[in-house]
Amino acid sequence: MKLKYDPLNIVVCGIGGQGNVLAAETLGTALCGRGCRVAVGETYGASQRGGSVMSHVRVSEKWDPGVLIPAGEGHIILGFEPLETLRIARKYAGADTVTVYDPRPVYPLGVLQGIQTYPPLEELQAEIAALSSLTLAVPAADIAMEAGDSRAANIALLGAFSTLSAAPLNGEDLERILTQRFQGKVLELNRAAFAMGREAARKGGAV
């Protein structure tokens, strides 16, 4: 395996309760299994469930990388929610950033109460695309529901991630971690979500 960048900087972002941290830990475990040196760090918003959650995953073949990714040096952004994805892209996207995200909004309480407004989805997606060299919108939440459990959206996004040429992992690497973490029907559900995420990415033109 040869990293496209060393260190390779991956940002995983979304809303608390979406499984962002598990996704980052799964990536880190799989990368360690490939012999890489990996640093994973998380930051949380005002509340773990419903607040902003961001994980930095830094990967190197040569040395132990620092935990925090410098601004403008994110190589891959894995986003679980479009507004959070844009917020992270504005700070961390660079000239070669690849962004894979779920375009389904998760509306904050203030929006649901009519106190705040949520930006038009088309505008969010247009700016994400403008900030990235490649964007891939994968309906991970819908895929998870089709697979049988909404909580598998993070696994569907990992499936999409595994199709990227910039990703230093393949489907087998990540599926191996799934078999270590899950058993029985839960494992089969997550395998289905993972495969469906890969297929959705291929249809979306992942490179």
XYZ file of N, CA, C and O in Angstrom:
828
model
N 0.838 -1.197 0.000
C 0.000 0.000 0.000
C 0.872 1.244 0.000
O 1.853 1.318 0.740
N 0.535 2.195 -0.816
C 1.253 3.461 -0.870
C 0.263 4.590 -0.662
O -0.735 4.716 -1.388
N 0.526 5.425 0.340
C -0.350 6.556 0.593
C -0.165 7.619 -0.486
O 0.964 7.917 -0.885
N -1.260 8.210 -0.917
C -1.175 9.306 -1.882
C -0.534 10.526 -1.246
O 0.180 11.298 -1.903
N -0.811 10.724 0.038
C -0.201 11.800 0.821
C 0.317 11.188 2.125
O -0.252 10.225 2.634
N 1.371 11.730 2.658
C 1.894 11.244 3.925
C 2.310 12.444 4.783
O 3.310 13.108 4.483
N 1.535 12.762 5.824
C 0.386 11.999 6.291
C -0.871 12.246 5.443
O -1.026 13.325 4.856
N -1.724 11.246 5.403
C -3.040 11.373 4.787
C -4.007 11.848 5.858
O -4.070 11.268 6.946
N -4.748 12.924 5.560
C -5.635 13.542 6.547
C -7.093 13.310 6.182
O -7.550 13.733 5.119
N -7.823 12.646 7.075
C -9.235 12.328 6.862
C -10.047 12.984 7.972
O -9.747 12.807 9.164
N -11.077 13.732 7.602
C -11.971 14.337 8.588
C -13.324 13.634 8.498
O -13.910 13.537 7.412
N -13.816 13.135 9.623
C -15.139 12.516 9.712
C -16.009 13.463 10.526
O -15.658 13.823 11.654
N -17.140 13.881 9.974
C -17.933 14.904 10.660
C -19.421 14.624 10.545
O -19.886 13.947 9.628
N -20.166 15.160 11.498
C -21.616 15.015 11.486
C -22.225 15.485 12.786
O -21.688 16.364 13.465
N -23.346 14.870 13.138
C -24.105 15.211 14.340
C -23.972 14.078 15.337
O -23.952 12.905 14.961
N -23.897 14.422 16.605
C -23.810 13.400 17.640
C -24.942 12.392 17.546
O -26.096 12.761 17.350
N -24.600 11.124 17.660
C -25.582 10.059 17.567
C -25.654 9.403 16.202
O -26.376 8.421 16.022
N -24.887 9.908 15.223
C -24.916 9.343 13.881
C -23.875 8.239 13.673
O -23.827 7.643 12.602
N -23.062 7.979 14.652
C -22.058 6.936 14.506
C -20.751 7.410 13.915
O -19.945 6.608 13.434
N -20.504 8.709 13.995
C -19.276 9.274 13.439
C -18.031 8.705 14.109
O -17.046 8.369 13.439
N -18.061 8.628 15.436
C -16.886 8.180 16.178
C -16.583 6.720 15.855
O -15.426 6.334 15.657
N -17.626 5.883 15.768
C -17.418 4.485 15.405
C -16.811 4.373 14.016
O -15.913 3.541 13.784
N -17.260 5.208 13.091
C -16.703 5.188 11.736
C -15.216 5.532 11.756
O -14.396 4.878 11.103
N -14.852 6.557 12.517
C -13.453 6.957 12.602
C -12.606 5.862 13.259
O -11.491 5.566 12.806
N -13.138 5.246 14.305
C -12.407 4.176 14.973
C -12.244 2.965 14.057
O -11.195 2.310 14.053
N -13.266 2.677 13.269
C -13.187 1.559 12.323
C -12.122 1.825 11.273
O -11.324 0.935 10.931
N -12.092 3.055 10.755
C -11.047 3.424 9.801
C -9.665 3.271 10.421
O -8.744 2.709 9.815
N -9.511 3.802 11.633
C -8.215 3.735 12.296
C -7.760 2.305 12.522
O -6.585 1.969 12.297
N -8.669 1.447 12.957
C -8.333 0.043 13.199
C -7.918 -0.653 11.911
O -6.933 -1.401 11.874
N -8.676 -0.414 10.829
C -8.354 -1.035 9.547
C -7.004 -0.559 9.024
O -6.220 -1.341 8.478
N -6.709 0.716 9.198
C -5.437 1.271 8.727
C -4.264 0.727 9.538
O -3.189 0.444 8.987
N -4.459 0.577 10.838
C -3.410 -0.036 11.658
C -3.152 -1.471 11.195
O -2.001 -1.931 11.179
N -4.211 -2.156 10.804
C -4.072 -3.512 10.305
C -3.273 -3.593 9.022
O -2.723 -4.657 8.690
N -3.196 -2.494 8.286
C -2.392 -2.437 7.067
C -0.957 -1.982 7.336
O -0.180 -1.772 6.422
N -0.632 -1.820 8.618
C 0.733 -1.449 8.977
C 0.989 0.035 9.051
O 2.152 0.458 9.177
N -0.049 0.843 8.993
C 0.117 2.297 9.061
C 0.202 2.769 10.508
O -0.247 2.099 11.434
N 0.753 3.950 10.669
C 0.732 4.640 11.950
C -0.433 5.620 11.909
O -0.525 6.435 10.988
N -1.309 5.544 12.897
C -2.581 6.270 12.843
C -2.799 7.046 14.137
O -2.545 6.539 15.234
N -3.272 8.275 13.989
C -3.712 9.083 15.131
C -5.169 9.456 14.905
O -5.538 9.902 13.812
N -6.010 9.246 15.913
C -7.434 9.562 15.824
C -7.800 10.451 17.003
O -7.480 10.132 18.154
N -8.457 11.572 16.718
C -8.912 12.466 17.781
C -10.299 12.981 17.480
O -10.661 13.150 16.312
N -11.093 13.213 18.514
C -12.461 13.700 18.340
C -12.679 15.030 19.040
O -12.043 15.319 20.054
N -13.588 15.830 18.467
C -14.084 17.025 19.140
C -15.602 16.975 19.122
O -16.209 16.468 18.176
N -16.220 17.497 20.179
C -17.669 17.453 20.314
C -18.219 18.863 20.459
O -17.553 19.755 20.978
N -19.488 19.018 20.030
C -20.173 20.293 20.190
C -20.742 20.415 21.593
O -20.298 19.763 22.536
N -21.776 21.258 21.720
C -22.341 21.534 23.034
C -22.896 20.287 23.705
O -22.857 20.151 24.921
N -23.429 19.351 22.929
C -23.931 18.113 23.492
C -23.553 16.981 22.556
O -23.521 17.157 21.349
N -23.251 15.829 23.132
C -22.783 14.727 22.297
C -23.848 14.305 21.304
O -23.568 14.100 20.126
N -25.090 14.135 21.760
C -26.166 13.757 20.851
C -26.860 15.018 20.353
O -27.469 15.744 21.105
N -26.766 15.291 19.079
C -27.389 16.475 18.500
C -26.411 17.600 18.231
O -26.705 18.495 17.452
N -25.241 17.581 18.873
C -24.237 18.596 18.627
C -23.258 18.150 17.553
O -23.273 17.016 17.094
N -22.401 19.070 17.155
C -21.408 18.768 16.127
C -20.361 17.800 16.668
O -19.906 17.932 17.797
N -20.004 16.833 15.833
C -18.958 15.880 16.180
C -17.989 15.797 15.005
O -18.401 15.653 13.863
N -16.698 15.886 15.301
C -15.683 15.809 14.250
C -14.536 14.939 14.738
O -14.084 15.071 15.877
N -14.095 14.038 13.871
C -12.935 13.206 14.172
C -11.849 13.481 13.150
O -12.127 13.604 11.956
N -10.614 13.580 13.614
C -9.448 13.681 12.747
C -8.773 12.312 12.699
O -8.450 11.744 13.752
N -8.573 11.790 11.507
C -7.854 10.532 11.324
C -6.630 10.844 10.466
O -6.764 11.216 9.298
N -5.448 10.714 11.049
C -4.210 11.028 10.338
C -3.382 9.754 10.184
O -3.190 9.009 11.147
N -2.889 9.526 8.980
C -2.279 8.244 8.630
C -0.905 8.484 8.016
O -0.750 9.323 7.125
N 0.081 7.719 8.464
C 1.429 7.838 7.917
C 2.074 6.469 7.808
O 1.775 5.551 8.584
N 2.954 6.328 6.853
C 3.771 5.118 6.727
C 5.150 5.309 7.350
O 5.903 4.348 7.463
N 5.490 6.547 7.740
C 6.857 6.867 8.139
C 7.011 7.244 9.604
O 8.014 6.922 10.232
N 6.029 7.969 10.153
C 6.191 8.482 11.512
C 4.826 8.561 12.192
O 3.787 8.364 11.578
N 4.847 8.870 13.481
C 3.611 9.014 14.244
C 3.068 10.423 14.029
O 3.675 11.395 14.490
N 1.940 10.567 13.335
C 1.427 11.912 13.043
C 0.772 12.538 14.267
O 0.288 11.847 15.165
N 0.768 13.872 14.306
C 0.015 14.583 15.327
C -1.474 14.367 15.126
O -1.928 13.979 14.045
N -2.247 14.639 16.165
C -3.683 14.336 16.114
C -4.452 15.320 15.241
O -5.341 14.913 14.486
N -4.127 16.601 15.309
C -4.957 17.611 14.662
C -4.508 17.899 13.234
O -3.325 18.061 12.951
N -5.485 17.983 12.335
C -5.233 18.296 10.935
C -5.175 19.814 10.774
O -6.085 20.520 11.216
N -4.140 20.345 10.151
C -4.083 21.794 9.929
C -5.192 22.259 8.987
O -5.648 21.507 8.114
N -5.619 23.495 9.148
C -6.638 24.072 8.273
C -6.164 24.008 6.818
O -5.006 24.274 6.513
N -7.089 23.638 5.925
C -6.791 23.585 4.507
C -6.035 22.354 4.059
O -5.679 22.244 2.884
N -5.809 21.384 4.970
C -5.008 20.215 4.623
C -5.777 18.898 4.754
O -5.178 17.829 4.890
N -7.105 18.960 4.686
C -7.893 17.732 4.683
C -7.888 17.113 3.292
O -8.175 17.788 2.311
N -7.550 15.854 3.195
C -7.519 15.172 1.898
C -8.841 14.467 1.580
O -9.242 14.415 0.428
N -9.470 13.917 2.619
C -10.775 13.279 2.450
C -11.681 13.767 3.575
O -11.290 13.763 4.746
N -12.887 14.192 3.217
C -13.915 14.550 4.201
C -15.044 13.540 4.075
O -15.590 13.333 2.988
N -15.377 12.908 5.181
C -16.478 11.952 5.236
C -17.561 12.583 6.095
O -17.407 12.697 7.310
N -18.640 13.031 5.458
C -19.651 13.816 6.156
C -20.978 13.093 6.290
O -21.489 12.531 5.316
N -21.554 13.163 7.490
C -22.821 12.486 7.757
C -24.028 13.406 7.612
O -25.170 12.942 7.694
N -23.775 14.701 7.405
C -24.865 15.673 7.326
C -24.363 16.843 6.493
O -23.223 17.280 6.659
N -25.175 17.368 5.559
C -24.647 18.343 4.591
C -24.170 19.663 5.188
O -23.132 20.187 4.770
N -24.905 20.235 6.147
C -24.468 21.507 6.717
C -23.174 21.335 7.502
O -22.270 22.170 7.419
N -23.062 20.232 8.247
C -21.822 19.957 8.967
C -20.677 19.692 7.994
O -19.537 20.101 8.228
N -20.976 19.027 6.902
C -19.950 18.764 5.886
C -19.429 20.074 5.317
O -18.209 20.261 5.163
N -20.324 21.000 5.023
C -19.905 22.294 4.489
C -19.089 23.069 5.515
O -18.060 23.682 5.177
N -19.515 23.044 6.756
C -18.785 23.762 7.809
C -17.338 23.264 7.889
O -16.391 24.053 7.988
N -17.171 21.962 7.811
C -15.829 21.381 7.875
C -15.052 21.673 6.590
O -13.855 21.982 6.622
N -15.724 21.592 5.444
C -15.044 21.854 4.175
C -14.524 23.287 4.114
O -13.438 23.537 3.569
N -15.272 24.218 4.655
C -14.826 25.612 4.638
C -13.503 25.792 5.379
O -12.700 26.647 5.028
N -13.267 24.985 6.380
C -12.032 25.120 7.156
C -10.927 24.188 6.670
O -9.759 24.576 6.613
N -11.288 22.964 6.301
C -10.257 21.950 6.082
C -10.037 21.559 4.622
O -9.031 20.907 4.314
N -10.941 21.909 3.720
C -10.764 21.499 2.327
C -9.581 22.222 1.694
O -9.335 23.398 1.956
N -8.861 21.495 0.842
C -7.756 22.060 0.082
C -7.966 21.810 -1.397
O -9.052 21.405 -1.835
N -6.926 21.992 -2.170
C -7.046 21.899 -3.626
C -7.417 20.504 -4.102
O -8.078 20.355 -5.135
N -7.016 19.460 -3.353
C -7.239 18.083 -3.802
C -8.222 17.315 -2.930
O -8.254 16.083 -2.955
N -9.032 18.017 -2.174
C -9.929 17.347 -1.225
C -11.037 16.574 -1.930
O -11.688 17.078 -2.840
N -11.243 15.336 -1.480
C -12.363 14.509 -1.919
C -13.387 14.486 -0.789
O -13.035 14.212 0.363
N -14.633 14.786 -1.112
C -15.686 14.839 -0.094
C -16.765 13.806 -0.405
O -17.346 13.811 -1.489
N -17.009 12.927 0.550
C -18.078 11.931 0.458
C -19.046 12.235 1.589
O -18.641 12.297 2.753
N -20.310 12.444 1.275
C -21.244 12.860 2.321
C -22.668 12.405 2.032
O -23.033 12.101 0.897
N -23.457 12.356 3.109
C -24.883 12.066 3.005
C -25.618 13.401 2.830
O -25.506 14.274 3.691
N -26.368 13.588 1.744
C -27.032 14.866 1.512
C -28.330 15.053 2.294
O -28.990 16.081 2.149
N -28.675 14.112 3.125
C -29.930 14.220 3.887
C -29.732 15.121 5.101
O -28.909 14.840 5.966
N -30.479 16.237 5.204
C -30.303 17.151 6.345
C -30.813 16.551 7.650
O -31.760 15.754 7.670
N -30.168 16.940 8.737
C -30.670 16.685 10.084
C -30.929 18.062 10.684
O -29.991 18.816 10.959
N -32.190 18.402 10.867
C -32.545 19.769 11.258
C -32.356 19.994 12.752
O -32.843 19.207 13.573
N -31.647 21.054 13.130
C -31.492 21.395 14.547
C -32.838 21.743 15.181
O -33.812 22.065 14.483
N -32.868 21.690 16.501
C -34.102 21.966 17.227
C -34.640 23.351 16.893
O -35.849 23.538 16.741
N -33.743 24.346 16.771
C -34.189 25.699 16.462
C -34.910 25.786 15.128
O -35.866 26.558 14.971
N -34.477 24.989 14.157
C -35.148 24.962 12.856
C -36.517 24.313 12.995
O -37.517 24.797 12.443
N -36.577 23.209 13.741
C -37.850 22.513 13.940
C -38.859 23.389 14.684
O -40.072 23.287 14.473
N -38.341 24.268 15.546
C -39.219 25.169 16.309
C -39.571 26.435 15.536
O -40.374 27.236 16.005
N -38.961 26.613 14.373
C -39.228 27.798 13.569
C -38.443 29.024 13.992
O -38.695 30.126 13.492
N -37.464 28.847 14.889
C -36.659 29.971 15.366
C -35.517 30.273 14.395
O -35.137 31.420 14.203
N -34.979 29.238 13.797
C -33.871 29.363 12.861
C -34.280 28.833 11.498
O -35.327 28.180 11.356
N -33.470 29.103 10.514
C -33.728 28.569 9.177
C -32.544 27.720 8.741
O -31.394 28.002 9.104
N -32.833 26.691 7.979
C -31.795 25.808 7.445
C -31.518 26.235 6.013
O -32.447 26.444 5.242
N -30.264 26.401 5.633
C -29.961 26.868 4.268
C -30.540 25.925 3.211
O -30.657 24.724 3.454
N -30.858 26.438 2.030
C -31.346 25.573 0.943
C -30.319 24.486 0.623
O -29.119 24.763 0.494
N -30.792 23.252 0.506
C -29.887 22.130 0.287
C -29.076 22.296 -0.993
O -27.882 21.959 -1.030
N -29.696 22.846 -2.024
C -28.983 23.018 -3.288
C -27.779 23.940 -3.119
O -26.713 23.710 -3.717
N -27.928 24.971 -2.300
C -26.821 25.894 -2.065
C -25.703 25.218 -1.278
O -24.508 25.430 -1.559
N -26.065 24.396 -0.291
C -25.061 23.672 0.475
C -24.247 22.755 -0.432
O -23.015 22.741 -0.394
N -24.966 22.010 -1.275
C -24.284 21.055 -2.143
C -23.404 21.758 -3.172
O -22.309 21.278 -3.492
N -23.864 22.883 -3.669
C -23.074 23.624 -4.652
C -21.771 24.130 -4.033
O -20.707 24.061 -4.665
N -21.837 24.614 -2.794
C -20.617 25.121 -2.164
C -19.677 23.981 -1.789
O -18.452 24.115 -1.911
N -20.225 22.856 -1.331
C -19.378 21.696 -1.041
C -18.624 21.277 -2.303
O -17.420 20.999 -2.269
N -19.328 21.236 -3.424
C -18.694 20.864 -4.692
C -17.620 21.863 -5.088
O -16.548 21.483 -5.587
N -17.883 23.145 -4.859
C -16.916 24.184 -5.233
C -15.648 24.105 -4.392
O -14.564 24.468 -4.853
N -15.764 23.621 -3.163
C -14.618 23.542 -2.260
C -13.823 22.250 -2.414
O -12.755 22.108 -1.813
N -14.339 21.302 -3.211
C -13.733 19.978 -3.316
C -13.316 19.683 -4.746
O -13.916 20.180 -5.701
N -12.297 18.848 -4.886
C -11.909 18.410 -6.228
C -12.858 17.336 -6.749
O -13.038 17.175 -7.956
N -13.455 16.589 -5.830
C -14.452 15.572 -6.168
C -15.449 15.493 -5.029
O -15.062 15.476 -3.857
N -16.729 15.455 -5.351
C -17.760 15.246 -4.334
C -18.595 14.038 -4.722
O -18.869 13.800 -5.899
N -19.001 13.320 -3.711
C -19.829 12.139 -3.917
C -20.933 12.162 -2.870
O -20.663 12.037 -1.678
N -22.165 12.395 -3.307
C -23.312 12.424 -2.398
C -23.929 11.027 -2.354
O -24.433 10.525 -3.360
N -23.869 10.402 -1.194
C -24.337 9.033 -1.013
C -25.475 9.035 0.005
O -25.269 9.472 1.143
N -26.675 8.578 -0.354
C -27.817 8.607 0.573
C -27.698 7.535 1.648
O -28.468 6.574 1.700
N -26.729 7.723 2.535
C -26.395 6.689 3.514
C -27.559 6.369 4.453
O -27.788 5.202 4.781
N -28.282 7.398 4.896
C -29.408 7.151 5.808
C -30.492 6.329 5.119
O -31.066 5.404 5.724
N -30.762 6.622 3.870
C -31.760 5.852 3.124
C -31.287 4.422 2.898
O -32.063 3.471 2.987
N -29.998 4.266 2.593
C -29.430 2.934 2.403
C -29.560 2.115 3.681
O -29.928 0.927 3.661
N -29.248 2.743 4.820
C -29.329 2.043 6.100
C -30.750 1.576 6.387
O -30.962 0.449 6.844
N -31.731 2.429 6.110
C -33.125 2.038 6.318
C -33.494 0.866 5.406
O -34.190 -0.059 5.823
N -33.026 0.906 4.180
C -33.308 -0.193 3.255
C -32.653 -1.489 3.722
O -33.206 -2.588 3.574
N -31.458 -1.356 4.308
C -30.757 -2.538 4.810
C -31.419 -3.094 6.059
O -31.265 -4.285 6.369
N -32.144 -2.220 6.794
C -32.880 -2.720 7.946
C -32.685 -1.991 9.251
O -33.349 -2.288 10.231
N -31.781 -0.985 9.299
C -31.554 -0.271 10.553
C -30.889 1.067 10.243
O -29.810 1.108 9.655
N -31.515 2.158 10.667
C -30.992 3.497 10.382
C -29.606 3.724 10.969
O -28.863 4.581 10.502
N -29.247 2.953 11.994
C -27.953 3.131 12.644
C -26.791 2.662 11.770
O -25.627 2.906 12.097
N -27.082 2.010 10.662
C -26.027 1.511 9.781
C -25.600 2.537 8.733
O -24.821 2.212 7.834
N -26.081 3.768 8.844
C -25.704 4.798 7.865
C -24.194 5.019 7.849
O -23.599 5.245 6.790
N -23.560 4.957 9.018
C -22.109 5.149 9.060
C -21.384 4.042 8.290
O -20.381 4.293 7.617
N -21.897 2.832 8.351
C -21.272 1.714 7.643
C -21.468 1.868 6.133
O -20.573 1.557 5.340
N -22.634 2.384 5.736
C -22.867 2.648 4.312
C -21.889 3.677 3.777
O -21.350 3.539 2.661
N -21.611 4.725 4.574
C -20.642 5.734 4.141
C -19.228 5.167 4.085
O -18.446 5.532 3.206
N -18.909 4.269 4.996
C -17.601 3.620 4.925
C -17.486 2.785 3.649
O -16.414 2.702 3.043
N -18.581 2.167 3.245
C -18.577 1.440 1.986
C -18.265 2.353 0.822
O -17.454 2.022 -0.051
N -18.886 3.524 0.805
C -18.613 4.498 -0.255
C -17.154 4.953 -0.199
O -16.476 5.054 -1.225
N -16.657 5.208 0.996
C -15.264 5.621 1.183
C -14.301 4.601 0.581
O -13.289 4.959 -0.035
N -14.603 3.326 0.749
C -13.686 2.273 0.323
C -13.518 2.193 -1.183
O -12.613 1.511 -1.666
N -14.361 2.872 -1.959
C -14.235 2.851 -3.418
C -13.294 3.928 -3.944
O -12.948 3.919 -5.123
N -12.892 4.867 -3.093
C -12.085 5.993 -3.549
C -10.636 5.571 -3.798
O -10.040 4.858 -2.990
N -10.070 6.054 -4.888
C -8.657 5.774 -5.151
C -7.759 6.449 -4.118
O -6.655 5.984 -3.838
N -8.238 7.554 -3.529
C -7.459 8.256 -2.507
C -7.483 7.534 -1.164
O -6.671 7.830 -0.282
N -8.406 6.593 -0.994
C -8.508 5.862 0.267
C -7.488 4.727 0.296
O -7.411 3.938 -0.642
N -6.720 4.624 1.367
C -5.683 3.593 1.443
C -6.217 2.253 1.920
O -5.477 1.443 2.487
N -7.498 2.004 1.747
C -8.131 0.765 2.164
C -9.021 0.258 1.041
O -9.512 1.034 0.221
N -9.262 -1.043 1.023
C -10.245 -1.589 0.096
C -11.406 -2.182 0.877
O -11.414 -2.178 2.114
N -12.370 -2.693 0.164
C -13.550 -3.235 0.816
C -13.233 -4.363 1.773
O -13.819 -4.455 2.864
N -12.288 -5.221 1.412
C -11.933 -6.363 2.256
C -11.333 -5.909 3.586
O -11.597 -6.507 4.626
N -10.535 -4.857 3.547
C -9.927 -4.352 4.782
C -10.992 -3.942 5.793
O -10.901 -4.265 6.986
N -11.988 -3.211 5.320
C -13.022 -2.719 6.225
C -14.008 -3.817 6.614
O -14.466 -3.867 7.761
N -14.327 -4.692 5.693
C -15.223 -5.802 6.040
C -14.611 -6.686 7.112
O -15.324 -7.250 7.949
N -13.305 -6.827 7.100
C -12.624 -7.620 8.123
C -12.879 -7.029 9.510
O -13.086 -7.775 10.487
N -12.873 -5.718 9.601
C -13.139 -5.072 10.890
C -14.600 -5.265 11.294
O -14.903 -5.454 12.482
N -15.497 -5.228 10.328
C -16.914 -5.454 10.639
C -17.116 -6.830 11.270
O -17.883 -6.982 12.223
N -16.426 -7.842 10.739
C -16.580 -9.195 11.284
C -16.013 -9.304 12.689
O -16.423 -10.181 13.464
N -15.089 -8.412 13.039
C -14.540 -8.395 14.394
C -15.448 -7.675 15.380
O -15.459 -7.990 16.573
N -16.216 -6.714 14.877
C -17.051 -5.881 15.751
C -18.472 -6.408 15.922
O -19.113 -6.148 16.945
N -18.976 -7.095 14.917
C -20.387 -7.495 14.922
C -20.527 -8.994 14.717
O -19.626 -9.657 14.196
N -21.693 -9.509 15.115
C -21.982 -10.927 14.947
C -23.424 -11.119 14.499
O -24.269 -10.224 14.643
N -23.697 -12.293 13.953
C -25.062 -12.692 13.647
C -25.788 -11.759 12.700
O -25.241 -11.281 11.701
N -27.040 -11.467 13.034
C -27.881 -10.644 12.177
C -27.364 -9.212 12.065
O -27.514 -8.580 11.018
N -26.763 -8.717 13.122
C -26.218 -7.353 13.074
C -25.066 -7.285 12.073
O -24.942 -6.320 11.309
N -24.249 -8.304 12.052
C -23.147 -8.358 11.091
C -23.691 -8.400 9.668
O -23.207 -7.663 8.792
N -24.685 -9.235 9.424
C -25.234 -9.340 8.075
C -25.875 -8.034 7.629
O -25.747 -7.622 6.471
N -26.556 -7.355 8.550
C -27.159 -6.060 8.227
C -26.082 -5.053 7.843
O -26.207 -4.332 6.846
N -25.012 -5.009 8.635
C -23.945 -4.051 8.347
C -23.199 -4.406 7.068
O -22.786 -3.519 6.320
N -23.048 -5.669 6.791
C -22.442 -6.075 5.529
C -23.298 -5.621 4.349
O -22.763 -5.169 3.318
N -24.600 -5.747 4.499
C -25.493 -5.308 3.426
C -25.395 -3.806 3.223
O -25.305 -3.321 2.082
N -25.399 -3.033 4.307
C -25.284 -1.577 4.199
C -23.952 -1.185 3.575
O -23.881 -0.257 2.750
N -22.896 -1.887 3.950
C -21.561 -1.612 3.410
C -21.544 -1.849 1.894
O -21.060 -1.005 1.128
N -22.076 -2.972 1.470
C -22.103 -3.296 0.040
C -22.963 -2.308 -0.738
O -22.604 -1.893 -1.850
N -24.075 -1.906 -0.161
C -24.960 -0.948 -0.828
C -24.299 0.427 -0.920
O -24.480 1.153 -1.903
N -23.529 0.794 0.097
C -22.792 2.056 0.043
C -21.742 2.038 -1.055
O -21.558 3.030 -1.775
N -21.053 0.911 -1.210
C -20.073 0.776 -2.286
C -20.746 0.893 -3.653
O -20.241 1.577 -4.546
N -21.880 0.249 -3.796
C -22.583 0.288 -5.081
C -23.086 1.692 -5.388
O -22.987 2.160 -6.528
N -23.600 2.385 -4.376
C -24.074 3.754 -4.587
C -22.924 4.651 -5.001
O -23.083 5.536 -5.855
N -21.748 4.448 -4.415
C -20.575 5.257 -4.774
C -20.158 4.999 -6.213
O -19.830 5.932 -6.953
N -20.178 3.753 -6.619
C -19.803 3.422 -8.005
C -20.754 4.088 -8.992
O -20.335 4.601 -10.025
N -22.015 4.069 -8.685
C -23.000 4.707 -9.562
C -22.836 6.223 -9.590
O -23.172 6.877 -10.571
N -22.292 6.765 -8.473
C -22.090 8.211 -8.397
C -20.802 8.688 -9.032
O -20.525 9.877 -9.034
N -19.993 7.770 -9.524
C -18.791 8.160 -10.245
C -17.558 8.305 -9.386
O -16.691 9.115 -9.677
N -17.440 7.527 -8.294
C -16.230 7.581 -7.463
C -15.032 7.184 -8.297
O -15.121 6.340 -9.171
N -13.864 7.801 -8.015
C -12.650 7.481 -8.756
C -11.572 6.988 -7.792
O -11.663 7.197 -6.610
